[in-house]
Amino acid sequence: MDGRDLARAVKVFGTVRGLRAARSAWRRRRTDAWGLPPRGRELARVPGTVTGAEPSPGGGTVRFARSELRVAVAAAGVVFWGWDGAGPEPSYALDGAPPRPDPRAELEPDKAGGWRIVSERVTVAVSRHGGVEIRTPGGVVLRRDLPPRWWEPACGGPARWLQRSEVPADARFFGLGGRASGPRLRDGTYRLWNTDPRGSFGPGDDPLYITMPVQLVVADAGTHLAFLDNSWEGRVTLREGEEGAGSGHDRPGTSEVRMAGGPLRCWVVVGTPARVLRGWTGLTGAPVPPPSWALGPQHARWGFGSEREVRRVVAGYRERGLPLSALHLDIDHYDGHRVFTVDAERFPDLPRLAEDLRAEGVRLVSIVDPAVKAEPGNAVYDAGAAAGAFVRDGRGREVRGEVWPGACVYPDFTDPEVRAWWGGLYEERLAQGFSGVWHDMNEPVSFAPFGDMTLPRSARHRLEGRGGDHREAHNVYGLAMARAGYEALRRLRPRERPFLFSRSGWVGMQRYGGTWSGDVATGWPGLRASLSLVLGLGLCGVPYSGPDVGGFDGSPSPELFLRWFQLGAYLPLFRTHAAIGAGRREPWEFGPQVLGHARVALLERERLRPYFVSLAHQARLTGAPYVRPLWWEAPGDRALRDCEDAFLLGDALLVAPVLERGADRRAVRLPRGLWYDTVSGRAHEGPGQVLLEAPLSRIPVLARAGSVIPVRAEGGRIELEVWAPAPGRSGGGAVVEDGSPGARPVVERYASRLVDGRVVVERVSDAGAVRLERAVRVRGGVAARPPGRTQP
């Protein structure tokens, strides 16, 4: 550390905290210098040529001169391969046992000395030098993984490795977790290391809080997802391909993955986007639906300051006729920023406050950070220290970092006993009246003036009894914390569906809840990044997410706030939030015009609440995200693949947010079919591009012809909003009402069609049509056939 580093620490964190952070960073470097010996001389290795093979169910093992490759194909067309004896387990990503191999798929000799596995949905070919090709049943190559390369320290230690891959020239890359520059990932290098970006971030910042080695690749030949199951630090370099003009040759798209250690193993899922996400969540776990109240509007602020201010804000919503489902308390409600405490002076009776708010339909949600103030007399620290629950270095000493409470220690969530101990602490949160939690600072963060704000890489972790260090545990730390919290809430309140979302996580985090954008910068670029993050995370299997509406760090203009608010109303997690000193985020603080337009957005969100509930349960059943790219049903449409400023909300709605200052119209690319403007009722035929009005009062939202959408009607009942099908076409939709936790939801399916110029709506089941019992309202300019005409 030099003088400039110290000056930056003081500037960023304040005089006292900056000095403490600098000291903490110095301790971290010293710990790593002792705990991580230099790699020294390295030996390079490649697989060599094939020497033989041993078939087994679904595939087999192909042996090479200097390595071996295990390959297996599951019945659903999911492919696994692993080098150097790497198997599917152990893995933090998988939800239970890996899928069974397809007994019909067999390893057989291929041309040029290679081997292949042919199954119903995919063909895997292994070349004589260790290349792996994923092909369609018709033989079209979706992905070609070139022979890998390892670098092994001569004195022993983890080998770093490189895997290069090629995809079709027209392919587009998506995924890699939460990327502000997405959802389509352009040429560049992306780091795999969960990171606090030191305050607010924008589209150019990378990495962020959630990184995943998950690529979703969309091409004319087909869609596939590739997951390199390795939690170590890595870098992914992507380069889109280029199609040759005339007689020129195509240049394939390329992916280069470099990992600092860990196994070289991969899962590949092929099919349509819907089939890929279904297979992906079948592998890594179904997304847990949030409780229905968590699909309503929520409000947060770092700096409410007191119970009186909380009551004032909630009363402001009620007095102005604005719906509100939840209010979130940030770290300022703690006593000295110590987790699982309450500042009794500012919040003298928190359970009573929670009870009063719940009577008004508003739930309280608490922040929970992993860092525990290392102070004797702090009950959480004393109990954790006695149980040996905190992360230690190679010498057995507690690892300490600098976070909001000061010097802190960190629970080792990769230890099942520590997860159980930590989970028991959530009983205090429930006793205080909280209905849910949001995990923050769990990358994990230790303030530093330079480098990564995290723990020493040599810090020791249990890793489910296997043992290892922070290089392997870092990216799964937030995931393991989410597991601890979710399992505790399930155990403590078995009759309530847990509500938990986490700033950091990894593959499989949807099993425990959702996430949010983190500290997105206030500004028009931050607004655009908000949409990128939600779309990208959904394609990685995490459907419940949303941004800090208005941005985290600055004071948005009335126009920016309103446009952000209008976007947030159509995203799964709809929450306003801001930092201390960043201004308020209550809609009435931006003037009467913004308040009026925000009220319209809030009421529409509440009207669509049954649709969001249905999407949440459908995500659990099918893996399909609530928010989908426009190419979701037409991945072969290249124009849609390049459209990043609009999205599908389920199957029925197309939302086109306004992402530029001063815009009152915007161009919208339509997928195939007939689409109705939900305000004017005007119909537009796709595919193609249309120019739509986007006044300050609303953003363009279109409904697919034939859609059946559950909405909230007068008195809170659910009615069906049906958009008239186009002549000669049909449509439909589904209704899933919220039920008890763990119960399989009842899915009501509906079909719509035109008969003699009138709309007929039927409820359908495996046994055929059944009596329609819900009220129907037809939109789109076509009269409805009375429900009595529906055949029982």
PDB file of N, CA, C and O in Angstrom, residues 711-747:
ATOM      1  N   VAL A 711     -56.576 -11.120 -13.513  1.00  0.00           N
ATOM      2  CA  VAL A 711     -56.395  -9.783 -12.938  1.00  0.00           C
ATOM      3  C   VAL A 711     -57.288  -9.657 -11.715  1.00  0.00           C
ATOM      4  O   VAL A 711     -58.245 -10.416 -11.534  1.00  0.00           O
ATOM      5  N   ARG A 712     -56.969  -8.679 -10.894  1.00  0.00           N
ATOM      6  CA  ARG A 712     -57.766  -8.418  -9.697  1.00  0.00           C
ATOM      7  C   ARG A 712     -58.898  -7.459 -10.043  1.00  0.00           C
ATOM      8  O   ARG A 712     -58.659  -6.367 -10.568  1.00  0.00           O
ATOM      9  N   ALA A 713     -60.112  -7.853  -9.743  1.00  0.00           N
ATOM     10  CA  ALA A 713     -61.288  -7.040 -10.027  1.00  0.00           C
ATOM     11  C   ALA A 713     -61.798  -6.405  -8.740  1.00  0.00           C
ATOM     12  O   ALA A 713     -61.172  -6.498  -7.680  1.00  0.00           O
ATOM     13  N   GLU A 714     -62.944  -5.745  -8.828  1.00  0.00           N
ATOM     14  CA  GLU A 714     -63.558  -5.126  -7.653  1.00  0.00           C
ATOM     15  C   GLU A 714     -63.786  -6.172  -6.572  1.00  0.00           C
ATOM     16  O   GLU A 714     -64.198  -7.299  -6.850  1.00  0.00           O
ATOM     17  N   GLY A 715     -63.509  -5.794  -5.319  1.00  0.00           N
ATOM     18  CA  GLY A 715     -63.699  -6.705  -4.212  1.00  0.00           C
ATOM     19  C   GLY A 715     -62.587  -7.710  -4.035  1.00  0.00           C
ATOM     20  O   GLY A 715     -62.662  -8.586  -3.162  1.00  0.00           O
ATOM     21  N   GLY A 716     -61.537  -7.625  -4.877  1.00  0.00           N
ATOM     22  CA  GLY A 716     -60.389  -8.511  -4.734  1.00  0.00           C
ATOM     23  C   GLY A 716     -60.513  -9.842  -5.431  1.00  0.00           C
ATOM     24  O   GLY A 716     -59.568 -10.639  -5.417  1.00  0.00           O
ATOM     25  N   ARG A 717     -61.667 -10.106  -6.075  1.00  0.00           N
ATOM     26  CA  ARG A 717     -61.810 -11.388  -6.762  1.00  0.00           C
ATOM     27  C   ARG A 717     -60.968 -11.397  -8.042  1.00  0.00           C
ATOM     28  O   ARG A 717     -60.585 -10.353  -8.556  1.00  0.00           O
ATOM     29  N   ILE A 718     -60.703 -12.588  -8.551  1.00  0.00           N
ATOM     30  CA  ILE A 718     -59.926 -12.738  -9.778  1.00  0.00           C
ATOM     31  C   ILE A 718     -60.882 -12.892 -10.953  1.00  0.00           C
ATOM     32  O   ILE A 718     -61.806 -13.711 -10.913  1.00  0.00           O
ATOM     33  N   GLU A 719     -60.683 -12.089 -11.975  1.00  0.00           N
ATOM     34  CA  GLU A 719     -61.428 -12.259 -13.207  1.00  0.00           C
ATOM     35  C   GLU A 719     -60.445 -12.467 -14.360  1.00  0.00           C
ATOM     36  O   GLU A 719     -59.241 -12.232 -14.216  1.00  0.00           O
ATOM     37  N   LEU A 720     -60.959 -12.920 -15.476  1.00  0.00           N
ATOM     38  CA  LEU A 720     -60.133 -13.206 -16.639  1.00  0.00           C
ATOM     39  C   LEU A 720     -60.246 -12.067 -17.643  1.00  0.00           C
ATOM     40  O   LEU A 720     -61.339 -11.737 -18.097  1.00  0.00           O
ATOM     41  N   GLU A 721     -59.116 -11.463 -17.954  1.00  0.00           N
ATOM     42  CA  GLU A 721     -59.051 -10.441 -18.999  1.00  0.00           C
ATOM     43  C   GLU A 721     -58.580 -11.140 -20.275  1.00  0.00           C
ATOM     44  O   GLU A 721     -57.462 -11.650 -20.336  1.00  0.00           O
ATOM     45  N   VAL A 722     -59.441 -11.151 -21.281  1.00  0.00           N
ATOM     46  CA  VAL A 722     -59.172 -11.897 -22.501  1.00  0.00           C
ATOM     47  C   VAL A 722     -59.022 -10.916 -23.655  1.00  0.00           C
ATOM     48  O   VAL A 722     -59.898 -10.089 -23.899  1.00  0.00           O
ATOM     49  N   TRP A 723     -57.904 -11.023 -24.351  1.00  0.00           N
ATOM     50  CA  TRP A 723     -57.665 -10.199 -25.530  1.00  0.00           C
ATOM     51  C   TRP A 723     -58.053 -11.006 -26.768  1.00  0.00           C
ATOM     52  O   TRP A 723     -57.568 -12.114 -26.963  1.00  0.00           O
ATOM     53  N   ALA A 724     -58.949 -10.449 -27.541  1.00  0.00           N
ATOM     54  CA  ALA A 724     -59.589 -11.186 -28.628  1.00  0.00           C
ATOM     55  C   ALA A 724     -58.570 -11.838 -29.550  1.00  0.00           C
ATOM     56  O   ALA A 724     -57.623 -11.193 -30.001  1.00  0.00           O
ATOM     57  N   PRO A 725     -58.753 -13.126 -29.839  1.00  0.00           N
ATOM     58  CA  PRO A 725     -57.835 -13.789 -30.778  1.00  0.00           C
ATOM     59  C   PRO A 725     -57.982 -13.224 -32.187  1.00  0.00           C
ATOM     60  O   PRO A 725     -59.022 -12.686 -32.560  1.00  0.00           O
ATOM     61  N   ALA A 726     -56.934 -13.338 -32.953  1.00  0.00           N
ATOM     62  CA  ALA A 726     -57.004 -12.978 -34.365  1.00  0.00           C
ATOM     63  C   ALA A 726     -57.823 -14.022 -35.103  1.00  0.00           C
ATOM     64  O   ALA A 726     -57.885 -15.187 -34.685  1.00  0.00           O
ATOM     65  N   PRO A 727     -58.484 -13.652 -36.192  1.00  0.00           N
ATOM     66  CA  PRO A 727     -59.264 -14.620 -36.965  1.00  0.00           C
ATOM     67  C   PRO A 727     -58.409 -15.818 -37.382  1.00  0.00           C
ATOM     68  O   PRO A 727     -57.289 -15.665 -37.864  1.00  0.00           O
ATOM     69  N   GLY A 728     -58.958 -16.989 -37.150  1.00  0.00           N
ATOM     70  CA  GLY A 728     -58.258 -18.208 -37.515  1.00  0.00           C
ATOM     71  C   GLY A 728     -57.197 -18.655 -36.528  1.00  0.00           C
ATOM     72  O   GLY A 728     -56.513 -19.651 -36.768  1.00  0.00           O
ATOM     73  N   ARG A 729     -57.029 -17.927 -35.430  1.00  0.00           N
ATOM     74  CA  ARG A 729     -56.030 -18.281 -34.428  1.00  0.00           C
ATOM     75  C   ARG A 729     -56.699 -18.465 -33.071  1.00  0.00           C
ATOM     76  O   ARG A 729     -57.821 -18.002 -32.849  1.00  0.00           O
ATOM     77  N   SER A 730     -55.995 -19.094 -32.163  1.00  0.00           N
ATOM     78  CA  SER A 730     -56.497 -19.300 -30.807  1.00  0.00           C
ATOM     79  C   SER A 730     -55.474 -18.774 -29.814  1.00  0.00           C
ATOM     80  O   SER A 730     -54.396 -18.316 -30.192  1.00  0.00           O
ATOM     81  N   GLY A 731     -55.806 -18.826 -28.558  1.00  0.00           N
ATOM     82  CA  GLY A 731     -54.893 -18.367 -27.516  1.00  0.00           C
ATOM     83  C   GLY A 731     -55.216 -19.041 -26.204  1.00  0.00           C
ATOM     84  O   GLY A 731     -55.943 -20.038 -26.155  1.00  0.00           O
ATOM     85  N   GLY A 732     -54.691 -18.497 -25.142  1.00  0.00           N
ATOM     86  CA  GLY A 732     -54.967 -19.092 -23.841  1.00  0.00           C
ATOM     87  C   GLY A 732     -54.144 -18.459 -22.744  1.00  0.00           C
ATOM     88  O   GLY A 732     -53.472 -17.438 -22.931  1.00  0.00           O
ATOM     89  N   GLY A 733     -54.195 -19.078 -21.579  1.00  0.00           N
ATOM     90  CA  GLY A 733     -53.467 -18.604 -20.414  1.00  0.00           C
ATOM     91  C   GLY A 733     -53.734 -19.515 -19.242  1.00  0.00           C
ATOM     92  O   GLY A 733     -54.448 -20.522 -19.356  1.00  0.00           O
ATOM     93  N   ALA A 734     -53.151 -19.180 -18.106  1.00  0.00           N
ATOM     94  CA  ALA A 734     -53.281 -20.019 -16.921  1.00  0.00           C
ATOM     95  C   ALA A 734     -53.477 -19.146 -15.685  1.00  0.00           C
ATOM     96  O   ALA A 734     -53.033 -17.999 -15.641  1.00  0.00           O
ATOM     97  N   VAL A 735     -54.148 -19.714 -14.700  1.00  0.00           N
ATOM     98  CA  VAL A 735     -54.337 -19.072 -13.405  1.00  0.00           C
ATOM     99  C   VAL A 735     -53.821 -20.027 -12.341  1.00  0.00           C
ATOM    100  O   VAL A 735     -54.216 -21.199 -12.307  1.00  0.00           O
ATOM    101  N   VAL A 736     -52.923 -19.534 -11.499  1.00  0.00           N
ATOM    102  CA  VAL A 736     -52.427 -20.311 -10.365  1.00  0.00           C
ATOM    103  C   VAL A 736     -52.568 -19.430  -9.136  1.00  0.00           C
ATOM    104  O   VAL A 736     -51.940 -18.377  -9.048  1.00  0.00           O
ATOM    105  N   GLU A 737     -53.394 -19.829  -8.218  1.00  0.00           N
ATOM    106  CA  GLU A 737     -53.570 -19.058  -6.988  1.00  0.00           C
ATOM    107  C   GLU A 737     -52.593 -19.545  -5.931  1.00  0.00           C
ATOM    108  O   GLU A 737     -52.178 -20.708  -5.913  1.00  0.00           O
ATOM    109  N   ASP A 738     -52.238 -18.617  -5.035  1.00  0.00           N
ATOM    110  CA  ASP A 738     -51.270 -18.934  -4.000  1.00  0.00           C
ATOM    111  C   ASP A 738     -51.874 -19.932  -3.019  1.00  0.00           C
ATOM    112  O   ASP A 738     -53.033 -19.805  -2.622  1.00  0.00           O
ATOM    113  N   GLY A 739     -51.083 -20.915  -2.639  1.00  0.00           N
ATOM    114  CA  GLY A 739     -51.538 -21.922  -1.690  1.00  0.00           C
ATOM    115  C   GLY A 739     -50.579 -22.040  -0.526  1.00  0.00           C
ATOM    116  O   GLY A 739     -49.727 -21.180  -0.299  1.00  0.00           O
ATOM    117  N   SER A 740     -50.693 -23.095   0.223  1.00  0.00           N
ATOM    118  CA  SER A 740     -49.832 -23.303   1.376  1.00  0.00           C
ATOM    119  C   SER A 740     -48.440 -23.717   0.937  1.00  0.00           C
ATOM    120  O   SER A 740     -48.271 -24.313  -0.136  1.00  0.00           O
ATOM    121  N   PRO A 741     -47.411 -23.423   1.740  1.00  0.00           N
ATOM    122  CA  PRO A 741     -46.047 -23.789   1.371  1.00  0.00           C
ATOM    123  C   PRO A 741     -45.907 -25.306   1.198  1.00  0.00           C
ATOM    124  O   PRO A 741     -46.438 -26.091   1.973  1.00  0.00           O
ATOM    125  N   GLY A 742     -45.213 -25.684   0.151  1.00  0.00           N
ATOM    126  CA  GLY A 742     -44.971 -27.094  -0.096  1.00  0.00           C
ATOM    127  C   GLY A 742     -46.060 -27.798  -0.870  1.00  0.00           C
ATOM    128  O   GLY A 742     -45.830 -28.879  -1.416  1.00  0.00           O
ATOM    129  N   ALA A 743     -47.267 -27.210  -0.914  1.00  0.00           N
ATOM    130  CA  ALA A 743     -48.358 -27.847  -1.644  1.00  0.00           C
ATOM    131  C   ALA A 743     -48.194 -27.610  -3.143  1.00  0.00           C
ATOM    132  O   ALA A 743     -47.795 -26.521  -3.568  1.00  0.00           O
ATOM    133  N   ARG A 744     -48.523 -28.622  -3.926  1.00  0.00           N
ATOM    134  CA  ARG A 744     -48.444 -28.463  -5.369  1.00  0.00           C
ATOM    135  C   ARG A 744     -49.584 -27.568  -5.818  1.00  0.00           C
ATOM    136  O   ARG A 744     -50.748 -27.836  -5.523  1.00  0.00           O
ATOM    137  N   PRO A 745     -49.284 -26.493  -6.539  1.00  0.00           N
ATOM    138  CA  PRO A 745     -50.348 -25.553  -6.909  1.00  0.00           C
ATOM    139  C   PRO A 745     -51.307 -26.151  -7.930  1.00  0.00           C
ATOM    140  O   PRO A 745     -50.941 -27.024  -8.730  1.00  0.00           O
ATOM    141  N   VAL A 746     -52.543 -25.676  -7.891  1.00  0.00           N
ATOM    142  CA  VAL A 746     -53.552 -26.078  -8.860  1.00  0.00           C
ATOM    143  C   VAL A 746     -53.487 -25.104 -10.037  1.00  0.00           C
ATOM    144  O   VAL A 746     -53.644 -23.889  -9.856  1.00  0.00           O
ATOM    145  N   VAL A 747     -53.254 -25.625 -11.216  1.00  0.00           N
ATOM    146  CA  VAL A 747     -53.121 -24.813 -12.416  1.00  0.00           C
ATOM    147  C   VAL A 747     -54.438 -24.887 -13.200  1.00  0.00           C
ATOM    148  O   VAL A 747     -54.846 -25.969 -13.627  1.00  0.00           O
TER     149      VAL A 747
END
